[in-house]
Coordinates of C-alpha atoms and ligand atoms in Angstrom, one line a residue:
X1 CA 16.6 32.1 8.6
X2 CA 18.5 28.8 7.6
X3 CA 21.3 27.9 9.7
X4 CA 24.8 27.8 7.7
X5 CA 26.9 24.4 8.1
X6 CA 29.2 26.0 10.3
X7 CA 26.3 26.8 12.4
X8 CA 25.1 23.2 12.5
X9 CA 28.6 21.6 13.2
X10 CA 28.9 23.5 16.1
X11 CA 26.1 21.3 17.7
X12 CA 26.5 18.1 16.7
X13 CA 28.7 15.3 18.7
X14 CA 31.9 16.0 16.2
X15 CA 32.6 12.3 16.8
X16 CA 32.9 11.5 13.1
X17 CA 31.3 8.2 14.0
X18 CA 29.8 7.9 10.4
X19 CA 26.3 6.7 11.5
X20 CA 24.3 9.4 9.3
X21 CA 26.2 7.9 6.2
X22 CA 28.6 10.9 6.0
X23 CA 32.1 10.7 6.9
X24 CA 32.1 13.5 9.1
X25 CA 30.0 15.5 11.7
X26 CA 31.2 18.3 9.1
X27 CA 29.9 16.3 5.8
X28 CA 26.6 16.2 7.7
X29 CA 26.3 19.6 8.6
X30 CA 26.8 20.4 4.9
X31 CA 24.4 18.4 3.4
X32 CA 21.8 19.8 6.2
X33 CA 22.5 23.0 5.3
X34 CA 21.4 22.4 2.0
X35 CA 17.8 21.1 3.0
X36 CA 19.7 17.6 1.4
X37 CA 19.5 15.2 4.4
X38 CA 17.0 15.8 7.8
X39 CA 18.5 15.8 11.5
X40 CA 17.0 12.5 12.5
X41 CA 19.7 10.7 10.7
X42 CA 22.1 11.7 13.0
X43 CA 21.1 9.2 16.4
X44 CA 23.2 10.7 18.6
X45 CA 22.6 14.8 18.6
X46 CA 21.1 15.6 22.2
X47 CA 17.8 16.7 22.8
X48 CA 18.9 20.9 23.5
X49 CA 20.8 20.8 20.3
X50 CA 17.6 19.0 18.4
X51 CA 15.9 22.1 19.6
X52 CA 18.5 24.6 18.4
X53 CA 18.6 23.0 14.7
X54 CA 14.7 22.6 14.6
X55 CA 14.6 25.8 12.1
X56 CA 17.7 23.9 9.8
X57 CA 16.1 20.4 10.3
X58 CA 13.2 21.3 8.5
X59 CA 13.1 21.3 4.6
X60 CA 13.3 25.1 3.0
X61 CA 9.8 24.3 1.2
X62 CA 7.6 22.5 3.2
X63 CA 6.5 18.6 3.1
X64 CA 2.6 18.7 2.1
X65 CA 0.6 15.5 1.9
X66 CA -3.1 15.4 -0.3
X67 CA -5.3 12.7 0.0
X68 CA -5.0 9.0 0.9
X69 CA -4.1 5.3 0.1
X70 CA -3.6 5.0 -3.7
X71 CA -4.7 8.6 -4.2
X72 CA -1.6 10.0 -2.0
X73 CA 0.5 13.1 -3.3
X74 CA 3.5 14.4 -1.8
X75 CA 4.1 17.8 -2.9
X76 CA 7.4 20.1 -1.6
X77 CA 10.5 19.6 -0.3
X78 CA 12.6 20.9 -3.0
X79 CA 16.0 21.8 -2.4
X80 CA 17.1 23.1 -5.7
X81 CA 16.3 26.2 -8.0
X82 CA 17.6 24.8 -11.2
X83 CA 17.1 21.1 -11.7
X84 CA 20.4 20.4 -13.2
X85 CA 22.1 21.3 -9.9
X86 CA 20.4 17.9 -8.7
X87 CA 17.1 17.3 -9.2
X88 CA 13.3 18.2 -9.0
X89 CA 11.7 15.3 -6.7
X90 CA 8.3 15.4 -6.0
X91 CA 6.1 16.0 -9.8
X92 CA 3.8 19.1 -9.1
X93 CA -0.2 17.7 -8.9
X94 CA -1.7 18.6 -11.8
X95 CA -6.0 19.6 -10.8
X96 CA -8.6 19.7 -13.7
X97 CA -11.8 22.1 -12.6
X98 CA -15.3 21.2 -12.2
X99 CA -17.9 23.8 -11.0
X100 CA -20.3 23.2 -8.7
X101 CA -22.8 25.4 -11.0
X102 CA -23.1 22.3 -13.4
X103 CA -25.6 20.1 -13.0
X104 CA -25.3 16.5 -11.4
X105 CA -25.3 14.8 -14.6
X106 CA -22.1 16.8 -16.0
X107 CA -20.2 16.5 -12.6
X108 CA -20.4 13.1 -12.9
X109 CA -19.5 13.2 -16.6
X110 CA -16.5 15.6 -16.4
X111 CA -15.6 13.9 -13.3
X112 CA -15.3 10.4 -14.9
X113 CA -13.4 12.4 -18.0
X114 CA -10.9 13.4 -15.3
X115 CA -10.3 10.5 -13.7
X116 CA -9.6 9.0 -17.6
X117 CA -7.1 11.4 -18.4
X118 CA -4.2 8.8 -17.5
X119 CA -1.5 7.8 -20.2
X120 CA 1.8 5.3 -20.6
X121 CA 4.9 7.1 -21.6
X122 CA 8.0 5.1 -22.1
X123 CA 6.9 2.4 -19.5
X124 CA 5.4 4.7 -17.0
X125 CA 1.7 5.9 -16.3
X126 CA 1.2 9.5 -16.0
X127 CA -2.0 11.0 -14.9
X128 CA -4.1 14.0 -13.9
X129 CA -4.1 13.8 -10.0
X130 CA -6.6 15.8 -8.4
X131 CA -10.0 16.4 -9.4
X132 CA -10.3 20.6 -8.6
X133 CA -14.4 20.9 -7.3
X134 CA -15.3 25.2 -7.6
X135 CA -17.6 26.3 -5.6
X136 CA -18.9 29.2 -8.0
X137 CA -22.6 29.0 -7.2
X138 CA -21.8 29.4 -3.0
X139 CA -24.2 27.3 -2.2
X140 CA -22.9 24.8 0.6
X141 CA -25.3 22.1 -0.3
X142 CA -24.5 22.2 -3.8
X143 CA -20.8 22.7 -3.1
X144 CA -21.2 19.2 -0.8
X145 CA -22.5 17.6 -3.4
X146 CA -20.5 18.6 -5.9
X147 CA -17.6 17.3 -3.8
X148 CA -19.3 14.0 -3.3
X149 CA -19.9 13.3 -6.4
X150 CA -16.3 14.6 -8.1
X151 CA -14.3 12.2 -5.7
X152 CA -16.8 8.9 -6.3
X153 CA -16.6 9.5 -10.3
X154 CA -13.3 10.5 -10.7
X155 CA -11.2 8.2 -8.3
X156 CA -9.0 10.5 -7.5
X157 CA -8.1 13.1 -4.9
X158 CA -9.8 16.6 -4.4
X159 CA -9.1 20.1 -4.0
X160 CA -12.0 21.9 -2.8
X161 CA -12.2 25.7 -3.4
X162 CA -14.6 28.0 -2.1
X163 CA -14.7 32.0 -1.1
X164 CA -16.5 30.6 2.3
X165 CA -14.7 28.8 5.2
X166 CA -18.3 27.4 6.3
X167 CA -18.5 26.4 2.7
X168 CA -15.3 24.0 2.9
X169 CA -16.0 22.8 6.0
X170 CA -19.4 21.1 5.2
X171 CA -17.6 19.9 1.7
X172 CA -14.5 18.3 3.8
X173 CA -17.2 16.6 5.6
X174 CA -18.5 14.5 3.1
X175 CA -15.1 13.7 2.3
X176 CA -14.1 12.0 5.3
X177 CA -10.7 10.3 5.6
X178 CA -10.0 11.3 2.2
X179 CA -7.4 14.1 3.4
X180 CA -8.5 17.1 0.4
X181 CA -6.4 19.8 -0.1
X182 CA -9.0 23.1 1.0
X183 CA -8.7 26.0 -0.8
X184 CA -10.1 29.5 0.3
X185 CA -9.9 31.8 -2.1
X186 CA -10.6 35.2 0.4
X187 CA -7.4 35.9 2.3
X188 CA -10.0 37.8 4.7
X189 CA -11.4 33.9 5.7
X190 CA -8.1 32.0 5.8
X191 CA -7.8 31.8 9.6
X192 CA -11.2 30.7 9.8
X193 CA -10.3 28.2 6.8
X194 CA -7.1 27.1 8.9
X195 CA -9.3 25.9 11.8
X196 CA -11.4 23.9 9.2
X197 CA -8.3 22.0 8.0
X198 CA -7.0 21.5 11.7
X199 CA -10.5 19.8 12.9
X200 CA -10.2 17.6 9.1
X201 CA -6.8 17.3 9.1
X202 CA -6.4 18.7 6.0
X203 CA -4.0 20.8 3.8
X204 CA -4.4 24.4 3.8
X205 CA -4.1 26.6 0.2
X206 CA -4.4 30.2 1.1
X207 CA -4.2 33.4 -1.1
X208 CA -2.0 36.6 -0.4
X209 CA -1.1 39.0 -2.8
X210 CA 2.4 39.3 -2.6
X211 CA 5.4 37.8 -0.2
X212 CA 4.7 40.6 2.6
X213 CA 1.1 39.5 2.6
X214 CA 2.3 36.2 3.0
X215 CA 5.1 37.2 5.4
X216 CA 1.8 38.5 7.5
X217 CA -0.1 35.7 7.0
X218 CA 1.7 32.3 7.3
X219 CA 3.4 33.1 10.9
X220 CA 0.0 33.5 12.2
X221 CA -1.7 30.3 10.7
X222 CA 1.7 28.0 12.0
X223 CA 0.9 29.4 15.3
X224 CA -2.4 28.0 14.8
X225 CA -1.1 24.8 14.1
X226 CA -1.9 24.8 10.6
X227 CA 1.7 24.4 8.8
X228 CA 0.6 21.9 6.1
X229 CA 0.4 24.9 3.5
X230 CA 0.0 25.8 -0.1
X231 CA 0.3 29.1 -1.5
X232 CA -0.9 31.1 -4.1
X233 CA 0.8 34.3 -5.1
X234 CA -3.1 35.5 -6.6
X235 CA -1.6 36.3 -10.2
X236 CA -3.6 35.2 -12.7
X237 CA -1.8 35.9 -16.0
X238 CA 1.5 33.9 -17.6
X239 CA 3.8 36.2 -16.8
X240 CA 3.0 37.3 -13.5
X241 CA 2.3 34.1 -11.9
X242 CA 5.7 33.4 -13.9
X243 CA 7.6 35.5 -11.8
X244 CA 5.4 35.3 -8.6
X245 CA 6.3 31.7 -8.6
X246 CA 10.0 32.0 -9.0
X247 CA 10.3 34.8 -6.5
X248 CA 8.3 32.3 -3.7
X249 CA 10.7 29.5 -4.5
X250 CA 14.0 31.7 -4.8
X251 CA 13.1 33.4 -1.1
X252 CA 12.0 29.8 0.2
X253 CA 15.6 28.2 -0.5
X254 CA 17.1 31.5 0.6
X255 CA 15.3 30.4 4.0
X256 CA 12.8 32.7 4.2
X257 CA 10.3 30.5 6.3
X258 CA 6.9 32.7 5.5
X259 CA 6.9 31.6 1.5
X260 CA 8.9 28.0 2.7
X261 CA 5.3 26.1 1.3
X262 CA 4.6 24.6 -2.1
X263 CA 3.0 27.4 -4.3
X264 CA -0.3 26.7 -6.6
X265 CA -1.0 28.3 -9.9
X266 CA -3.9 28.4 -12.4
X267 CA -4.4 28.5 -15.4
X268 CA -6.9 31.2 -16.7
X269 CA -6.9 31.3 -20.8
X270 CA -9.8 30.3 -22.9
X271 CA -8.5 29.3 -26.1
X272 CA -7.4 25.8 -25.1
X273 CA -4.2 25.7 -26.9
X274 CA -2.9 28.3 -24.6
X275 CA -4.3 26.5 -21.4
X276 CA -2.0 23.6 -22.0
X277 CA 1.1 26.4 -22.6
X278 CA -0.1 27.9 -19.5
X279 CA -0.3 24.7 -18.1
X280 CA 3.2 23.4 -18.9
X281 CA 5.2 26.7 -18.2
X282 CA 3.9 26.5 -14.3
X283 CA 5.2 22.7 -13.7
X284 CA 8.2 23.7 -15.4
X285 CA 9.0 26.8 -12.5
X286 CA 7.2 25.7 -9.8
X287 CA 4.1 25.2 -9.3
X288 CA 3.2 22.3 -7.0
X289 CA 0.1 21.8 -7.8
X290 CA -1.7 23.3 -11.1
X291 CA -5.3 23.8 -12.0
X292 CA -6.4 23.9 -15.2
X293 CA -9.6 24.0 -17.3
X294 CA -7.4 21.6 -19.7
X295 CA -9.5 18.5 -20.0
X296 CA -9.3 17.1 -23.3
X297 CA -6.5 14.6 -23.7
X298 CA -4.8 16.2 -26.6
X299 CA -3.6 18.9 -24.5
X300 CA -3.5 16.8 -21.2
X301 CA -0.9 14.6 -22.5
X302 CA 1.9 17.2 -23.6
X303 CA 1.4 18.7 -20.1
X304 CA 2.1 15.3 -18.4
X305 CA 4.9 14.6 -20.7
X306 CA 6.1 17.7 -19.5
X307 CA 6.1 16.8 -15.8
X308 CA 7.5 13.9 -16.4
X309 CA 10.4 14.8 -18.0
X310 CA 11.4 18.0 -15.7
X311 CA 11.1 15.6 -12.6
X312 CA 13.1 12.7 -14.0
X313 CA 16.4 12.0 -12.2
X314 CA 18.5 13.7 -14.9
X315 CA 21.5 11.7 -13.4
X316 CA 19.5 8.3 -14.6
X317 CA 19.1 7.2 -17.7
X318 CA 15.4 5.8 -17.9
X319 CA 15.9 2.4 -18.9
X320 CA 13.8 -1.0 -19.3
X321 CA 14.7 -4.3 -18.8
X322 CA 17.1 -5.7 -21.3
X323 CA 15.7 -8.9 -23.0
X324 CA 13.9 -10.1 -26.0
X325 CA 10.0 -8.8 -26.2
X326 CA 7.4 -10.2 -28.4
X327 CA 5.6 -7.6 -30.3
X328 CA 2.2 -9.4 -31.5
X329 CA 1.3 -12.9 -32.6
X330 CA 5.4 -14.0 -33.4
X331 CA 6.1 -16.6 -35.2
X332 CA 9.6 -18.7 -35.6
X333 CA 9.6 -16.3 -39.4
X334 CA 8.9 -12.9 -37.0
X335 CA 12.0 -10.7 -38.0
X336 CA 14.5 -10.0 -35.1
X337 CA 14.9 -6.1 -34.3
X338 CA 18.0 -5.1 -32.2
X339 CA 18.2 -1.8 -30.1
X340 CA 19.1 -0.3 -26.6
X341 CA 17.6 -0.3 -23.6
X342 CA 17.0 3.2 -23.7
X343 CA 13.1 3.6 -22.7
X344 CA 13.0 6.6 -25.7
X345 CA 14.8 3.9 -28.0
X346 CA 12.8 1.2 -27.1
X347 CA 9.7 2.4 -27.1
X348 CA 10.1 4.5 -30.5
X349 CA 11.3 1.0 -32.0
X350 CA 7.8 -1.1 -30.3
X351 CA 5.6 2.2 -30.8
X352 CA 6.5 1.6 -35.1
X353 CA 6.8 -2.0 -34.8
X354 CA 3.1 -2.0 -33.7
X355 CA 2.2 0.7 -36.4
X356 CA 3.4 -1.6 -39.1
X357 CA 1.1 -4.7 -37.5
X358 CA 3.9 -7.0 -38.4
X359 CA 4.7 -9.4 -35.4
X360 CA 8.4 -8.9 -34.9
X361 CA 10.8 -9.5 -32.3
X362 CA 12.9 -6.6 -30.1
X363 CA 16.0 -7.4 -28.5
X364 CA 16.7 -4.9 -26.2
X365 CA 20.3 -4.5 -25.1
X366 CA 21.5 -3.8 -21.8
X367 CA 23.8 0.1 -22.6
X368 CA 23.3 1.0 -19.0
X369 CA 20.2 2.9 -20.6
X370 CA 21.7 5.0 -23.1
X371 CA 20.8 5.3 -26.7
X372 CA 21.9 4.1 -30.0
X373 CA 24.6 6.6 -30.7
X374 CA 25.7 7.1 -27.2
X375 CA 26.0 3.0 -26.3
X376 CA 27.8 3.0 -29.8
X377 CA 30.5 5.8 -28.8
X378 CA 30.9 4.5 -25.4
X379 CA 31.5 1.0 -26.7
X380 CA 28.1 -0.6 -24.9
X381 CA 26.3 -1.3 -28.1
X382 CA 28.9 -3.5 -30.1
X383 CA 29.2 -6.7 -31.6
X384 CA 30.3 -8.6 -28.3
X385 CA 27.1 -6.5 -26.5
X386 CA 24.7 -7.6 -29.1
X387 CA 25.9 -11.1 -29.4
X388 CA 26.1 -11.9 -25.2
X389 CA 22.5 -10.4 -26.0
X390 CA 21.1 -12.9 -28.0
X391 CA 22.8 -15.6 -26.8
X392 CA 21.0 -14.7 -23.2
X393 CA 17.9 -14.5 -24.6
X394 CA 18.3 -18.0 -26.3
X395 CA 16.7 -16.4 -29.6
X396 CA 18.0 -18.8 -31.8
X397 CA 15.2 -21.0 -30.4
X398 CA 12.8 -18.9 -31.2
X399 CA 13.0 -18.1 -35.0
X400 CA 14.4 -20.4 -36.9
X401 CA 15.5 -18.0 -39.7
X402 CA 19.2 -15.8 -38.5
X403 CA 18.7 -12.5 -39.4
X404 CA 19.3 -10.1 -37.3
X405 CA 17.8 -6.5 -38.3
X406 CA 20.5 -3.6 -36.9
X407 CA 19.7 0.2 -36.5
X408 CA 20.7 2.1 -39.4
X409 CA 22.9 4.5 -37.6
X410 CA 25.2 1.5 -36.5
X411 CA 25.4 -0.4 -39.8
X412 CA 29.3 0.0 -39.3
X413 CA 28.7 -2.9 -36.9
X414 CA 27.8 -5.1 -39.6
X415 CA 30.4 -7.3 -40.3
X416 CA 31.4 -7.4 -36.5
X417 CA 28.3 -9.0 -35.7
X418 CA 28.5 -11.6 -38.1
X419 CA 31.7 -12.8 -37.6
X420 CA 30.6 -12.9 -33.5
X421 CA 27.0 -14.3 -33.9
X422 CA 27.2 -16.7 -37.0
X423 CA 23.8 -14.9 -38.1
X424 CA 23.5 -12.4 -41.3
X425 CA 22.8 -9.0 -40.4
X426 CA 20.3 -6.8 -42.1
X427 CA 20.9 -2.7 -41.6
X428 CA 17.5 -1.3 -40.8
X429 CA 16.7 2.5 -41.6
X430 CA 18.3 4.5 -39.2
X431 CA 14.9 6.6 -37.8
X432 CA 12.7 4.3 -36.0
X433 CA 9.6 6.0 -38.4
X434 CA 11.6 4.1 -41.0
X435 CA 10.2 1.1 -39.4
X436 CA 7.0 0.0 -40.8
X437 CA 7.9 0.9 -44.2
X438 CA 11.3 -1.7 -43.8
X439 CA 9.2 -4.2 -42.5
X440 CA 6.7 -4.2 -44.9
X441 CA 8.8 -3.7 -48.1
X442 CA 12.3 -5.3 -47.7
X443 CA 12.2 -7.6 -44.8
X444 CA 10.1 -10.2 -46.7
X445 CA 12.9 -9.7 -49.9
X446 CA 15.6 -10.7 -47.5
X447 CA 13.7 -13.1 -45.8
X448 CA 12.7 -14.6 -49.0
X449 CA 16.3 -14.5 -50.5
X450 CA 17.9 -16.3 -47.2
Ligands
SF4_1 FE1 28.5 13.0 13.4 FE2 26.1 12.2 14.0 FE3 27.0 11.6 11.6 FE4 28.1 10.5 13.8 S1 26.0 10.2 13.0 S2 29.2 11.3 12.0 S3 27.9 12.1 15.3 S4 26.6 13.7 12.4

């Protein structure tokens, strides 16, 4: 079990030498307590009492590392069952299947779709992470293959799943260096799988049915040298896996070492609506890495957007840069959009700007990342903000028209900018759909009329 504070006070130095970056030995003790900070940034705690913490130094969910280079995923180390008590930090991997049954033609054709399914949400590129290689037919030489041939197309890093521990090993061979997360799907061959991911180097999935199988299970593979694991309850419908998951993760920040791994789930439904649901629910509570049949990007996106959102620092406003972006071929007659620098704000304004194919101007202003009504309330998004804006991004030298097109919801600003700027001030709609529609219809009477 965990070690409380107390517990971990009692061997440190107690010099309060603040060389961890916590006031006190006690501050520190804390913070370890709560999986929140490792041992090693204390440089002074002697080697017996290194040995005593070992259980306490190490994270309540294990640290598991897939694949390599560019294709490295850190999945674990969580320290929190709700994310609004801090935050969620490392986005589960999200594994689309391909069976080793197909032919080599449509590996290499669903592989490649896989390693497509990438998209940009406000600023960032989210994307399908693994590609999941079943060996159904179990056949090793088709499952190598298979393998082979799913990592070339797809670019990306594999899981490898097979009923057979000689099956995985001959399929981790032709991966080599490539680090792929094995999978063995009989609980009967995972000590036989374990010694295949020692000799590769590899992370371990195994399946139990149930924490006491696990409780069995995990103790023995450590000892084996094998603690790079991944675990999967064996549930197979919503709400099972739904509350398989949540027990592993409540037990594993209790400190019960046996589940303290990254958990796996898959998604099993045909109709492919209910895939992407499936899909979703298990990143949301807490799966680590999900496998899904879910390859078409309609219902890849919504499960990406849902990652990304449940592993955003809550705490930090997602922001861009503030400054003036060119959207198109501008001109010195391209209208002049104002908003925040908001990433949601911003990129709802560019997303209709470029649905209206007008060239225009967006002035994003620095609000410290918050949104129109917020920046407005706090007093960030004002007529001295918006003004110190332009005048940074030396505008005026780029249109030679002054008219400056404010957000609907802050036309009360109006006059204010005006009198600050010297430059007339046009109150756009107040949704950002209203965009195209403004743009098209009454920008070029007002432009006209000045
Ligand atoms: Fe205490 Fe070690 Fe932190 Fe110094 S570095 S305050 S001795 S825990």
């Amino acid at each position: 079990m965990a070690l409380t504070g107390l517990e971990i006070y009692k061997q440190l130095p107690k010099t309060n030498c603040k060389d961890c970056g916590f006031p006190t030995c006690l501050a520190f003790a804390m913070k370890m307590a709560t999986g929140q900070v490792a041992l090693e940034k204390c440089p002074h705690v002697t080697a017996e009492a290194k040995a005593a913490l070992e259980s306490a130094s190490r994270p309540p969910i294990q640290l598991v590392t897939i694949g390599t280079n560019e294709n490295e995923i850190k999945i674990g180390n969580e320290t929190q069952l709700y994310r609004h008590e801090e935050r969620f930090h490392r986005p589960a991997a999200v594994a689309v299947r391909i069976s080793d049954t197909l032919d080599e033609a449509a590996i290499a054709k669903r592989a490649e779709a896989v390693g497509r399914l990438a998209f940009e949400r406000v600023g960032t590129k989210i994307k399908v992470n693994l590609v999941a290689v079943c060996n159904e037919s179990g056949d090793a030489a088709r499952f190598e293959k298979a393998a082979a041939l799913s990592a070339e197309k797809s670019g990306l890093a594999c899981l490898l799943m097979s009923a057979t521990a000689g099956n995985l090993e001959k399929a981790a061979a032709a991966l080599p260096a490539k680090r792929p997360l094995l999978y063995i799907s009989d609980p009967l061959q995972a000590e036989a799988a374990a010694k295949v991911a020692k000799d590769n180097d590899c992370p371990l999935a195994v399946r139990a049915d149930g924490v006491e199988a696990f409780a069995e299970l995990t103790p023995k593979l450590g000892s084996a040298g094998v603690d790079q694991l991944v675990l999967d309850p064996g549930t197979r419908d919503l709400k099972s896996t739904l509350e398989a998951l949540t027990l592993i993760r409540r037990l594993a920040l209790k400190g019960f070492r046996p589940v303290g791994y990254p958990a796996i789930a898959f998604t099993t439904a045909k109709d492919l609506t209910m895939q992407a649901i499936e899909a979703s629910t298990f990143i949301a509570k807490y799966a680590a890495v999900l496998v899904t049949d879910a390859i078409e990007p309609w219902q890849m996106l919504p499960v990406l957007t849902t990652r990304q959102d449940i592993y955003i620092d809550p705490q930090k406003p997602v922001a861009v840069e503030p400054k003036l972006n060119a959207i198109g071929e501008v001109t010195d007659s391209s209208p002049v959009l104002v908003t925040t620098n908001f990433s949601l704000s911003y990129y709802s304004v560019e997303g209709e700007v470029e649905a209206s194919r007008m060239p225009a101007y967006i002035l994003s202003v620095d609000t410290e990342g918050t949104s129109v009504l917020t920046a407005w309330a706090s007093d960030k998004f004002n007529a001295e903000t918006i003004t110190e804006a332009m005048k940074k991004s030396a505008v005026e030298e780029k249109v030679s028209h002054r008219q400056l097109v404010i957000p609907g919801f802050v036309a009360v600003l109006s006059a204010g900018i005006e009198d600050e700027s010297g430059w007339s001030v046009q109150v756009g709609p107040k949704e950002a759909s209203g965009i195209p529609s403004y743009l098209k219809k009454q920008w070029k009477v007002q432009d006209t009329a000045n």
